[in-house]
Amino acid sequence: MRDTSLFIISGPSGVGKSTLVRQVLADLRGLEFSVSHTSRAKRPGEVEGKDYYFISRDEFETMIREDRFIEWAVVHGQYYGTSKREIEKKAAQADVILDIDVQGAQQIKDKMKRGIFIFIFPPSFEELKKRLYKRGESEAALQKRLESARKELRFYSQFDYLIINDQLDKAVTELEAVILATRCSLEKQTKNILPILQSFLDEF
Ligand code: ADP
Ligand code: 5GP
Protein backbone atom coordinates (compact mmCIF):
# COMPACT_ATOMS: atom_id res chain seq x y z
CA MET A 1 0.00 0.00 0.00
CA ARG A 2 2.82 2.41 0.84
CA ASP A 3 4.40 1.95 -2.60
CA THR A 4 1.26 2.77 -4.51
CA SER A 5 0.12 6.31 -5.24
CA LEU A 6 -3.21 8.04 -4.70
CA PHE A 7 -4.19 10.43 -7.51
CA ILE A 8 -6.90 12.77 -6.28
CA ILE A 9 -8.89 14.43 -9.07
CA SER A 10 -11.11 17.39 -8.17
CA GLY A 11 -12.87 20.18 -9.98
CA PRO A 12 -16.36 21.49 -10.57
CA SER A 13 -19.21 19.22 -11.50
CA GLY A 14 -19.52 18.91 -15.29
CA VAL A 15 -15.89 19.82 -15.99
CA GLY A 16 -15.26 16.31 -17.36
CA LYS A 17 -13.64 14.45 -14.44
CA SER A 18 -15.47 11.15 -14.98
CA THR A 19 -14.86 11.32 -18.74
CA LEU A 20 -11.13 11.93 -18.21
CA VAL A 21 -10.81 9.27 -15.53
CA ARG A 22 -12.64 6.67 -17.65
CA GLN A 23 -10.23 7.25 -20.53
CA VAL A 24 -7.12 7.16 -18.34
CA LEU A 25 -8.27 3.91 -16.68
CA ALA A 26 -8.70 2.39 -20.14
CA ASP A 27 -5.24 3.52 -21.26
CA LEU A 28 -2.99 2.85 -18.27
CA ARG A 29 -2.19 -0.34 -16.43
CA GLY A 30 -1.82 -0.64 -12.70
CA LEU A 31 -4.50 1.94 -11.96
CA GLU A 32 -7.76 1.32 -10.06
CA PHE A 33 -10.74 3.61 -9.53
CA SER A 34 -11.84 4.34 -5.98
CA VAL A 35 -15.58 3.74 -5.96
CA SER A 36 -17.29 6.20 -3.61
CA HIS A 37 -20.45 5.78 -1.56
CA THR A 38 -23.24 8.26 -2.22
CA SER A 39 -26.81 8.94 -1.13
CA ARG A 40 -27.74 10.47 -4.49
CA ALA A 41 -29.95 8.63 -6.94
CA LYS A 42 -28.40 6.55 -9.70
CA ARG A 43 -28.28 8.27 -13.11
CA PRO A 44 -29.26 6.33 -16.23
CA GLY A 45 -26.38 4.09 -17.27
CA GLU A 46 -24.61 4.14 -13.91
CA VAL A 47 -23.69 0.79 -12.43
CA GLU A 48 -23.78 -0.12 -8.71
CA GLY A 49 -20.27 -0.92 -7.45
CA LYS A 50 -18.64 0.48 -10.58
CA ASP A 51 -19.63 4.18 -10.62
CA TYR A 52 -20.73 4.38 -6.98
CA TYR A 53 -22.05 2.32 -4.12
CA PHE A 54 -25.57 3.76 -3.92
CA ILE A 55 -26.87 3.77 -0.34
CA SER A 56 -29.59 5.58 1.63
CA ARG A 57 -28.95 8.66 3.76
CA ASP A 58 -29.54 6.53 6.87
CA GLU A 59 -26.97 3.96 5.78
CA PHE A 60 -24.52 6.75 5.00
CA GLU A 61 -25.01 8.30 8.45
CA THR A 62 -24.43 4.90 10.06
CA MET A 63 -21.14 4.58 8.18
CA ILE A 64 -20.12 8.07 9.40
CA ARG A 65 -20.89 7.07 13.00
CA GLU A 66 -18.89 3.87 12.60
CA ASP A 67 -15.92 5.92 11.31
CA ARG A 68 -15.78 3.95 8.06
CA PHE A 69 -14.84 6.88 5.79
CA ILE A 70 -11.40 8.30 5.04
CA GLU A 71 -13.24 11.40 3.92
CA TRP A 72 -16.83 12.41 3.30
CA ALA A 73 -18.71 15.56 2.40
CA VAL A 74 -22.10 16.93 1.49
CA VAL A 75 -21.97 17.95 -2.16
CA HIS A 76 -24.99 19.58 -3.82
CA GLY A 77 -27.11 18.42 -0.88
CA GLN A 78 -26.11 14.74 -1.05
CA TYR A 79 -23.62 12.64 0.89
CA TYR A 80 -20.46 11.42 -0.86
CA GLY A 81 -17.57 9.57 0.77
CA THR A 82 -14.55 7.33 0.28
CA SER A 83 -14.58 4.29 2.55
CA LYS A 84 -11.42 3.15 4.30
CA ARG A 85 -12.11 -0.36 3.04
CA GLU A 86 -12.17 0.81 -0.60
CA ILE A 87 -8.76 2.46 -0.35
CA GLU A 88 -7.21 -0.40 1.64
CA LYS A 89 -8.46 -2.90 -0.94
CA LYS A 90 -7.54 -0.97 -4.09
CA ALA A 91 -4.25 0.59 -2.94
CA ALA A 92 -2.92 -2.83 -1.89
CA GLN A 93 -2.64 -3.82 -5.52
CA ALA A 94 -2.38 -0.71 -7.69
CA ASP A 95 -2.22 3.05 -7.90
CA VAL A 96 -5.63 4.51 -7.14
CA ILE A 97 -7.50 7.37 -8.78
CA LEU A 98 -10.15 9.23 -6.76
CA ASP A 99 -12.75 11.59 -8.23
CA ILE A 100 -13.85 13.64 -5.22
CA ASP A 101 -14.83 17.21 -4.39
CA VAL A 102 -12.48 19.85 -2.96
CA GLN A 103 -13.64 19.32 0.66
CA GLY A 104 -12.80 15.61 0.38
CA ALA A 105 -9.43 16.36 -1.24
CA GLN A 106 -8.59 18.65 1.67
CA GLN A 107 -9.46 15.91 4.19
CA ILE A 108 -7.25 13.35 2.41
CA LYS A 109 -4.39 15.85 2.42
CA ASP A 110 -4.80 16.57 6.15
CA LYS A 111 -5.38 13.00 7.31
CA MET A 112 -3.29 10.81 5.05
CA LYS A 113 -0.39 13.14 4.28
CA ARG A 114 -0.06 11.51 0.90
CA GLY A 115 -1.47 11.84 -2.57
CA ILE A 116 -0.97 13.72 -5.80
CA PHE A 117 -3.64 16.41 -6.07
CA ILE A 118 -4.90 17.34 -9.54
CA PHE A 119 -7.46 20.06 -10.23
CA ILE A 120 -9.43 20.07 -13.48
CA PHE A 121 -10.40 23.50 -14.86
CA PRO A 122 -13.15 24.20 -17.41
CA PRO A 123 -12.09 26.41 -20.34
CA SER A 124 -14.76 28.97 -19.29
CA PHE A 125 -17.93 29.46 -17.29
CA GLU A 126 -20.02 29.29 -20.48
CA GLU A 127 -18.49 26.00 -21.54
CA LEU A 128 -19.09 24.48 -18.08
CA LYS A 129 -22.73 25.52 -18.32
CA LYS A 130 -22.99 23.90 -21.77
CA ARG A 131 -21.50 20.62 -20.51
CA LEU A 132 -23.86 20.46 -17.53
CA TYR A 133 -26.76 21.22 -19.84
CA LYS A 134 -25.68 18.52 -22.29
CA ARG A 135 -25.58 16.01 -19.43
CA GLY A 136 -29.29 16.68 -18.96
CA GLU A 137 -29.17 18.37 -15.54
CA SER A 138 -32.43 20.07 -14.49
CA GLU A 139 -32.46 23.88 -14.32
CA ALA A 140 -32.32 23.75 -10.48
CA ALA A 141 -29.44 21.23 -10.42
CA LEU A 142 -27.62 23.25 -13.08
CA GLN A 143 -27.84 26.47 -11.04
CA LYS A 144 -26.73 24.66 -7.85
CA ARG A 145 -23.71 23.17 -9.62
CA LEU A 146 -22.70 26.48 -11.26
CA GLU A 147 -22.96 28.21 -7.89
CA SER A 148 -20.75 25.53 -6.28
CA ALA A 149 -18.29 25.79 -9.20
CA ARG A 150 -17.55 29.42 -8.34
CA LYS A 151 -16.66 28.42 -4.79
CA GLU A 152 -14.72 25.29 -5.76
CA LEU A 153 -12.45 27.11 -8.23
CA ARG A 154 -11.07 29.16 -5.33
CA PHE A 155 -9.35 26.02 -4.00
CA TYR A 156 -7.14 25.47 -7.04
CA SER A 157 -3.96 26.74 -5.40
CA GLN A 158 -4.04 23.87 -2.87
CA PHE A 159 -3.43 21.38 -5.71
CA ASP A 160 -0.15 20.07 -7.16
CA TYR A 161 -1.27 20.05 -10.82
CA LEU A 162 -3.82 22.01 -12.85
CA ILE A 163 -5.28 20.63 -16.07
CA ILE A 164 -7.53 22.71 -18.34
CA ASN A 165 -10.05 20.40 -19.98
CA ASP A 166 -10.61 22.24 -23.25
CA GLN A 167 -9.63 19.56 -25.77
CA LEU A 168 -10.41 16.19 -24.25
CA ASP A 169 -7.51 14.29 -25.83
CA LYS A 170 -5.01 16.94 -24.67
CA ALA A 171 -6.38 16.84 -21.13
CA VAL A 172 -6.19 13.02 -21.11
CA THR A 173 -2.56 13.19 -22.26
CA GLU A 174 -1.75 15.70 -19.53
CA LEU A 175 -3.38 13.61 -16.81
CA GLU A 176 -1.55 10.52 -18.01
CA ALA A 177 1.70 12.53 -18.06
CA VAL A 178 1.25 13.43 -14.39
CA ILE A 179 0.63 9.79 -13.48
CA LEU A 180 3.55 8.48 -15.52
CA ALA A 181 5.93 11.18 -14.26
CA THR A 182 5.00 10.30 -10.67
CA ARG A 183 5.82 6.67 -11.37
CA CYS A 184 9.29 7.72 -12.61
CA SER A 185 10.11 9.81 -9.54
CA LEU A 186 13.19 8.99 -7.50
CA GLU A 187 11.02 7.90 -4.59
CA LYS A 188 8.96 5.47 -6.65
CA GLN A 189 11.81 4.07 -8.75
CA THR A 190 14.27 3.37 -5.93
CA LYS A 191 12.98 -0.18 -5.35
CA ASN A 192 13.06 -0.90 -9.11
CA ILE A 193 16.64 0.21 -9.62
CA LEU A 194 18.07 -1.84 -6.74
CA PRO A 195 18.37 -5.07 -8.80
CA ILE A 196 19.90 -3.06 -11.66
CA LEU A 197 22.51 -1.57 -9.35
CA GLN A 198 23.07 -5.03 -7.88
CA SER A 199 23.75 -6.47 -11.33
CA PHE A 200 26.56 -3.94 -11.74
CA LEU A 201 28.06 -4.84 -8.37
CA ASP A 202 28.00 -8.52 -9.31
CA GLU A 203 30.39 -7.77 -12.14
CA PHE A 204 33.25 -6.99 -9.75
P1 ADP B 1 -17.79 15.53 -14.16
O1 ADP B 1 -17.46 14.08 -13.89
O2 ADP B 1 -16.65 16.45 -13.89
O3 ADP B 1 -19.04 15.96 -13.45
P2 ADP B 1 -18.45 14.57 -16.86
O4 ADP B 1 -17.28 13.69 -17.13
O5 ADP B 1 -19.77 13.92 -16.51
O6 ADP B 1 -18.10 15.67 -15.73
O7 ADP B 1 -18.63 15.52 -18.14
C1 ADP B 1 -19.72 16.41 -18.28
C2 ADP B 1 -20.11 16.51 -19.77
O8 ADP B 1 -19.08 17.18 -20.50
C3 ADP B 1 -20.28 15.14 -20.44
O9 ADP B 1 -21.39 15.22 -21.33
C4 ADP B 1 -18.98 14.94 -21.21
O10 ADP B 1 -19.15 14.14 -22.35
C5 ADP B 1 -18.62 16.39 -21.59
N1 ADP B 1 -17.16 16.64 -21.75
C6 ADP B 1 -16.15 16.19 -20.96
N2 ADP B 1 -14.95 16.68 -21.40
C7 ADP B 1 -15.21 17.43 -22.48
C8 ADP B 1 -14.40 18.21 -23.40
N3 ADP B 1 -13.07 18.31 -23.27
N4 ADP B 1 -15.03 18.87 -24.39
C9 ADP B 1 -16.38 18.81 -24.53
N5 ADP B 1 -17.21 18.09 -23.73
C10 ADP B 1 -16.64 17.42 -22.71
P1 5GP C 1 -21.74 13.52 -9.31
O1 5GP C 1 -23.02 13.51 -8.53
O2 5GP C 1 -21.78 14.49 -10.48
O3 5GP C 1 -21.28 12.13 -9.68
O4 5GP C 1 -20.61 14.08 -8.33
C1 5GP C 1 -20.80 15.30 -7.69
C2 5GP C 1 -19.52 15.67 -6.99
O5 5GP C 1 -19.24 14.77 -5.92
C3 5GP C 1 -18.28 15.68 -7.88
O6 5GP C 1 -17.57 16.88 -7.62
C4 5GP C 1 -17.49 14.49 -7.38
O7 5GP C 1 -16.10 14.70 -7.53
C5 5GP C 1 -17.87 14.48 -5.92
N1 5GP C 1 -17.62 13.18 -5.29
C6 5GP C 1 -17.78 11.95 -5.81
N2 5GP C 1 -17.41 11.00 -4.92
C7 5GP C 1 -16.98 11.66 -3.82
C8 5GP C 1 -16.44 11.23 -2.57
O8 5GP C 1 -16.27 10.05 -2.28
N3 5GP C 1 -16.11 12.19 -1.69
C9 5GP C 1 -16.26 13.52 -1.96
N4 5GP C 1 -15.87 14.38 -1.02
N5 5GP C 1 -16.76 13.96 -3.12
C10 5GP C 1 -17.12 13.04 -4.05
Short mmCIF file of N, CA and C in Angstrom, two decimals, residues 94-203:
data_model
loop_
_atom_site.label_atom_id
_atom_site.label_comp_id
_atom_site.label_asym_id
_atom_site.label_seq_id
_atom_site.Cartn_x
_atom_site.Cartn_y
_atom_site.Cartn_z
N ALA A 94 -2.61 -1.61 -6.55
CA ALA A 94 -2.38 -0.71 -7.69
C ALA A 94 -2.39 0.75 -7.23
N ASP A 95 -2.00 1.63 -8.14
CA ASP A 95 -2.22 3.05 -7.90
C ASP A 95 -3.74 3.29 -7.95
N VAL A 96 -4.19 4.29 -7.23
CA VAL A 96 -5.63 4.51 -7.14
C VAL A 96 -5.97 5.93 -7.56
N ILE A 97 -7.05 6.06 -8.33
CA ILE A 97 -7.50 7.37 -8.78
C ILE A 97 -8.84 7.67 -8.10
N LEU A 98 -8.92 8.83 -7.46
CA LEU A 98 -10.15 9.23 -6.76
C LEU A 98 -10.74 10.45 -7.45
N ASP A 99 -12.05 10.43 -7.67
CA ASP A 99 -12.75 11.59 -8.23
C ASP A 99 -13.63 12.13 -7.10
N ILE A 100 -13.13 13.14 -6.40
CA ILE A 100 -13.85 13.64 -5.22
C ILE A 100 -13.86 15.17 -5.21
N ASP A 101 -14.72 15.75 -4.39
CA ASP A 101 -14.83 17.21 -4.39
C ASP A 101 -13.69 17.84 -3.57
N VAL A 102 -13.62 19.16 -3.58
CA VAL A 102 -12.48 19.85 -2.96
C VAL A 102 -12.44 19.67 -1.43
N GLN A 103 -13.62 19.53 -0.80
CA GLN A 103 -13.64 19.32 0.66
C GLN A 103 -13.01 17.96 0.99
N GLY A 104 -13.36 16.95 0.18
CA GLY A 104 -12.80 15.61 0.38
C GLY A 104 -11.30 15.59 0.14
N ALA A 105 -10.87 16.31 -0.91
CA ALA A 105 -9.43 16.36 -1.24
C ALA A 105 -8.66 16.96 -0.06
N GLN A 106 -9.23 18.00 0.53
CA GLN A 106 -8.59 18.65 1.67
C GLN A 106 -8.46 17.67 2.85
N GLN A 107 -9.50 16.87 3.08
CA GLN A 107 -9.46 15.91 4.19
C GLN A 107 -8.39 14.84 3.97
N ILE A 108 -8.27 14.37 2.72
CA ILE A 108 -7.25 13.35 2.41
C ILE A 108 -5.86 13.94 2.68
N LYS A 109 -5.69 15.19 2.25
CA LYS A 109 -4.39 15.85 2.42
C LYS A 109 -4.05 15.96 3.92
N ASP A 110 -5.03 16.38 4.72
CA ASP A 110 -4.80 16.57 6.15
C ASP A 110 -4.58 15.25 6.88
N LYS A 111 -5.40 14.25 6.54
CA LYS A 111 -5.38 13.00 7.31
C LYS A 111 -4.30 12.04 6.87
N MET A 112 -4.16 11.88 5.55
CA MET A 112 -3.29 10.81 5.05
C MET A 112 -1.88 11.28 4.75
N LYS A 113 -1.71 12.57 4.59
CA LYS A 113 -0.39 13.14 4.28
C LYS A 113 0.24 12.47 3.06
N ARG A 114 -0.59 12.06 2.14
CA ARG A 114 -0.06 11.51 0.90
C ARG A 114 -1.04 11.80 -0.21
N GLY A 115 -0.58 11.63 -1.44
CA GLY A 115 -1.47 11.84 -2.57
C GLY A 115 -0.92 12.89 -3.51
N ILE A 116 -1.33 12.75 -4.77
CA ILE A 116 -0.97 13.72 -5.80
C ILE A 116 -2.30 14.38 -6.16
N PHE A 117 -2.37 15.69 -5.98
CA PHE A 117 -3.64 16.41 -6.07
C PHE A 117 -3.73 17.15 -7.40
N ILE A 118 -4.77 16.81 -8.17
CA ILE A 118 -4.90 17.34 -9.54
C ILE A 118 -6.26 18.03 -9.68
N PHE A 119 -6.22 19.29 -10.09
CA PHE A 119 -7.46 20.06 -10.23
C PHE A 119 -7.78 20.24 -11.71
N ILE A 120 -9.02 19.94 -12.08
CA ILE A 120 -9.43 20.07 -13.48
C ILE A 120 -10.22 21.38 -13.64
N PHE A 121 -9.77 22.20 -14.56
CA PHE A 121 -10.40 23.50 -14.86
C PHE A 121 -11.26 23.41 -16.12
N PRO A 122 -12.41 24.07 -16.14
CA PRO A 122 -13.15 24.20 -17.41
C PRO A 122 -12.50 25.32 -18.23
N PRO A 123 -12.67 25.32 -19.54
CA PRO A 123 -12.09 26.41 -20.34
C PRO A 123 -12.76 27.75 -20.05
N SER A 124 -14.04 27.73 -19.62
CA SER A 124 -14.76 28.97 -19.29
C SER A 124 -16.05 28.61 -18.56
N PHE A 125 -16.65 29.63 -17.97
CA PHE A 125 -17.93 29.46 -17.29
C PHE A 125 -19.01 28.99 -18.28
N GLU A 126 -19.02 29.63 -19.46
CA GLU A 126 -20.02 29.29 -20.48
C GLU A 126 -19.93 27.84 -20.91
N GLU A 127 -18.69 27.39 -21.09
CA GLU A 127 -18.49 26.00 -21.54
C GLU A 127 -18.92 25.01 -20.45
N LEU A 128 -18.66 25.36 -19.18
CA LEU A 128 -19.09 24.48 -18.08
C LEU A 128 -20.62 24.36 -18.08
N LYS A 129 -21.27 25.49 -18.28
CA LYS A 129 -22.73 25.52 -18.32
C LYS A 129 -23.25 24.61 -19.45
N LYS A 130 -22.59 24.71 -20.61
CA LYS A 130 -22.99 23.90 -21.77
C LYS A 130 -22.87 22.41 -21.46
N ARG A 131 -21.74 22.05 -20.79
CA ARG A 131 -21.50 20.62 -20.51
C ARG A 131 -22.51 20.08 -19.52
N LEU A 132 -22.87 20.89 -18.52
CA LEU A 132 -23.86 20.46 -17.53
C LEU A 132 -25.21 20.30 -18.22
N TYR A 133 -25.50 21.22 -19.11
CA TYR A 133 -26.76 21.22 -19.84
C TYR A 133 -26.86 19.96 -20.70
N LYS A 134 -25.74 19.68 -21.39
CA LYS A 134 -25.68 18.52 -22.29
C LYS A 134 -25.90 17.21 -21.51
N ARG A 135 -25.45 17.21 -20.24
CA ARG A 135 -25.58 16.01 -19.43
C ARG A 135 -27.03 15.81 -18.97
N GLY A 136 -27.86 16.82 -19.25
CA GLY A 136 -29.29 16.68 -18.96
C GLY A 136 -29.66 17.09 -17.54
N GLU A 137 -28.83 17.92 -16.90
CA GLU A 137 -29.17 18.37 -15.54
C GLU A 137 -30.42 19.26 -15.60
N SER A 138 -31.25 19.19 -14.57
CA SER A 138 -32.43 20.07 -14.49
C SER A 138 -31.94 21.50 -14.25
N GLU A 139 -32.83 22.47 -14.48
CA GLU A 139 -32.46 23.88 -14.32
C GLU A 139 -31.97 24.14 -12.88
N ALA A 140 -32.68 23.53 -11.89
CA ALA A 140 -32.32 23.75 -10.48
C ALA A 140 -30.94 23.15 -10.18
N ALA A 141 -30.73 21.91 -10.66
CA ALA A 141 -29.44 21.23 -10.42
C ALA A 141 -28.32 22.00 -11.11
N LEU A 142 -28.62 22.50 -12.31
CA LEU A 142 -27.62 23.25 -13.08
C LEU A 142 -27.18 24.50 -12.31
N GLN A 143 -28.15 25.24 -11.78
CA GLN A 143 -27.84 26.47 -11.04
C GLN A 143 -27.02 26.16 -9.79
N LYS A 144 -27.42 25.07 -9.08
CA LYS A 144 -26.73 24.66 -7.85
C LYS A 144 -25.26 24.33 -8.16
N ARG A 145 -25.06 23.61 -9.26
CA ARG A 145 -23.71 23.17 -9.62
C ARG A 145 -22.85 24.35 -10.10
N LEU A 146 -23.47 25.30 -10.80
CA LEU A 146 -22.70 26.48 -11.26
C LEU A 146 -22.32 27.36 -10.06
N GLU A 147 -23.23 27.44 -9.11
CA GLU A 147 -22.96 28.21 -7.89
C GLU A 147 -21.79 27.59 -7.12
N SER A 148 -21.84 26.24 -6.97
CA SER A 148 -20.75 25.53 -6.28
C SER A 148 -19.44 25.70 -7.04
N ALA A 149 -19.51 25.70 -8.38
CA ALA A 149 -18.29 25.79 -9.20
C ALA A 149 -17.50 27.04 -8.86
N ARG A 150 -18.22 28.15 -8.67
CA ARG A 150 -17.55 29.42 -8.34
C ARG A 150 -16.75 29.28 -7.07
N LYS A 151 -17.34 28.59 -6.08
CA LYS A 151 -16.66 28.42 -4.79
C LYS A 151 -15.50 27.44 -4.92
N GLU A 152 -15.73 26.35 -5.66
CA GLU A 152 -14.72 25.29 -5.76
C GLU A 152 -13.45 25.78 -6.45
N LEU A 153 -13.62 26.64 -7.47
CA LEU A 153 -12.45 27.11 -8.23
C LEU A 153 -11.45 27.83 -7.33
N ARG A 154 -11.96 28.41 -6.24
CA ARG A 154 -11.07 29.16 -5.33
C ARG A 154 -10.02 28.26 -4.67
N PHE A 155 -10.26 26.94 -4.68
CA PHE A 155 -9.35 26.02 -4.00
C PHE A 155 -8.17 25.57 -4.86
N TYR A 156 -8.11 26.05 -6.12
CA TYR A 156 -7.14 25.47 -7.04
C TYR A 156 -5.69 25.52 -6.55
N SER A 157 -5.37 26.57 -5.78
CA SER A 157 -3.96 26.74 -5.40
C SER A 157 -3.49 25.72 -4.36
N GLN A 158 -4.42 24.93 -3.83
CA GLN A 158 -4.04 23.87 -2.87
C GLN A 158 -3.59 22.59 -3.60
N PHE A 159 -3.69 22.60 -4.94
CA PHE A 159 -3.43 21.38 -5.71
C PHE A 159 -2.02 21.39 -6.31
N ASP A 160 -1.51 20.19 -6.61
CA ASP A 160 -0.15 20.07 -7.16
C ASP A 160 -0.14 20.32 -8.67
N TYR A 161 -1.21 19.92 -9.35
CA TYR A 161 -1.27 20.05 -10.82
C TYR A 161 -2.62 20.62 -11.24
N LEU A 162 -2.58 21.44 -12.29
CA LEU A 162 -3.82 22.01 -12.85
C LEU A 162 -3.92 21.59 -14.31
N ILE A 163 -5.08 21.04 -14.67
CA ILE A 163 -5.28 20.63 -16.07
C ILE A 163 -6.53 21.36 -16.58
N ILE A 164 -6.38 22.01 -17.73
CA ILE A 164 -7.53 22.71 -18.34
C ILE A 164 -8.16 21.76 -19.35
N ASN A 165 -9.38 21.34 -19.08
CA ASN A 165 -10.05 20.40 -19.98
C ASN A 165 -10.77 21.15 -21.09
N ASP A 166 -9.98 21.64 -22.06
CA ASP A 166 -10.61 22.24 -23.25
C ASP A 166 -10.75 21.16 -24.31
N GLN A 167 -9.59 20.70 -24.85
CA GLN A 167 -9.63 19.56 -25.77
C GLN A 167 -9.48 18.29 -24.95
N LEU A 168 -10.43 17.38 -25.09
CA LEU A 168 -10.41 16.19 -24.25
C LEU A 168 -9.12 15.37 -24.40
N ASP A 169 -8.69 15.15 -25.66
CA ASP A 169 -7.51 14.29 -25.83
C ASP A 169 -6.25 14.93 -25.23
N LYS A 170 -6.16 16.26 -25.28
CA LYS A 170 -5.01 16.94 -24.67
C LYS A 170 -5.05 16.79 -23.15
N ALA A 171 -6.24 16.95 -22.59
CA ALA A 171 -6.38 16.84 -21.13
C ALA A 171 -6.07 15.41 -20.66
N VAL A 172 -6.49 14.42 -21.46
CA VAL A 172 -6.19 13.02 -21.11
C VAL A 172 -4.67 12.81 -21.12
N THR A 173 -4.02 13.33 -22.17
CA THR A 173 -2.56 13.19 -22.26
C THR A 173 -1.88 13.84 -21.06
N GLU A 174 -2.37 15.00 -20.67
CA GLU A 174 -1.75 15.70 -19.53
C GLU A 174 -1.94 14.93 -18.23
N LEU A 175 -3.13 14.39 -18.03
CA LEU A 175 -3.38 13.61 -16.81
C LEU A 175 -2.51 12.35 -16.79
N GLU A 176 -2.40 11.72 -17.94
CA GLU A 176 -1.55 10.52 -18.01
C GLU A 176 -0.08 10.89 -17.78
N ALA A 177 0.30 12.07 -18.25
CA ALA A 177 1.70 12.53 -18.06
C ALA A 177 2.01 12.70 -16.58
N VAL A 178 1.05 13.25 -15.84
CA VAL A 178 1.25 13.43 -14.39
C VAL A 178 1.43 12.07 -13.72
N ILE A 179 0.58 11.12 -14.10
CA ILE A 179 0.63 9.79 -13.48
C ILE A 179 1.95 9.09 -13.82
N LEU A 180 2.33 9.16 -15.10
CA LEU A 180 3.55 8.48 -15.52
C LEU A 180 4.79 9.14 -14.93
N ALA A 181 4.78 10.47 -14.84
CA ALA A 181 5.93 11.18 -14.26
C ALA A 181 6.08 10.81 -12.78
N THR A 182 4.95 10.69 -12.10
CA THR A 182 5.00 10.30 -10.67
C THR A 182 5.63 8.93 -10.53
N ARG A 183 5.28 8.04 -11.44
CA ARG A 183 5.82 6.67 -11.37
C ARG A 183 7.33 6.64 -11.64
N CYS A 184 7.84 7.67 -12.32
CA CYS A 184 9.29 7.72 -12.61
C CYS A 184 10.07 8.50 -11.57
N SER A 185 9.40 8.98 -10.52
CA SER A 185 10.11 9.81 -9.54
C SER A 185 11.14 8.97 -8.79
N LEU A 186 12.11 9.66 -8.25
CA LEU A 186 13.19 8.99 -7.50
C LEU A 186 12.60 8.09 -6.42
N GLU A 187 11.63 8.64 -5.70
CA GLU A 187 11.02 7.90 -4.59
C GLU A 187 10.39 6.59 -5.07
N LYS A 188 9.66 6.66 -6.18
CA LYS A 188 8.96 5.47 -6.65
C LYS A 188 9.89 4.48 -7.33
N GLN A 189 10.95 4.97 -7.96
CA GLN A 189 11.81 4.07 -8.75
C GLN A 189 12.90 3.40 -7.92
N THR A 190 13.13 3.88 -6.70
CA THR A 190 14.27 3.37 -5.93
C THR A 190 14.24 1.84 -5.83
N LYS A 191 13.04 1.30 -5.51
CA LYS A 191 12.98 -0.18 -5.35
C LYS A 191 13.23 -0.90 -6.69
N ASN A 192 12.88 -0.25 -7.79
CA ASN A 192 13.06 -0.90 -9.11
C ASN A 192 14.51 -0.87 -9.57
N ILE A 193 15.26 0.14 -9.14
CA ILE A 193 16.64 0.21 -9.62
C ILE A 193 17.61 -0.63 -8.78
N LEU A 194 17.16 -1.07 -7.59
CA LEU A 194 18.07 -1.84 -6.74
C LEU A 194 18.64 -3.08 -7.45
N PRO A 195 17.80 -3.92 -8.09
CA PRO A 195 18.37 -5.07 -8.80
C PRO A 195 19.30 -4.66 -9.95
N ILE A 196 19.03 -3.51 -10.55
CA ILE A 196 19.90 -3.06 -11.66
C ILE A 196 21.26 -2.70 -11.09
N LEU A 197 21.25 -1.94 -9.99
CA LEU A 197 22.51 -1.57 -9.35
C LEU A 197 23.25 -2.83 -8.90
N GLN A 198 22.48 -3.77 -8.35
CA GLN A 198 23.07 -5.03 -7.88
C GLN A 198 23.78 -5.75 -9.02
N SER A 199 23.16 -5.75 -10.20
CA SER A 199 23.75 -6.47 -11.33
C SER A 199 25.10 -5.87 -11.71
N PHE A 200 25.26 -4.59 -11.46
CA PHE A 200 26.56 -3.94 -11.74
C PHE A 200 27.59 -4.35 -10.70
N LEU A 201 27.15 -4.45 -9.45
CA LEU A 201 28.06 -4.84 -8.37
C LEU A 201 28.56 -6.25 -8.60
N ASP A 202 27.66 -7.12 -9.10
CA ASP A 202 28.00 -8.52 -9.31
C ASP A 202 29.14 -8.70 -10.31
N GLU A 203 29.35 -7.67 -11.12
CA GLU A 203 30.39 -7.77 -12.14
C GLU A 203 31.80 -7.69 -11.56
#
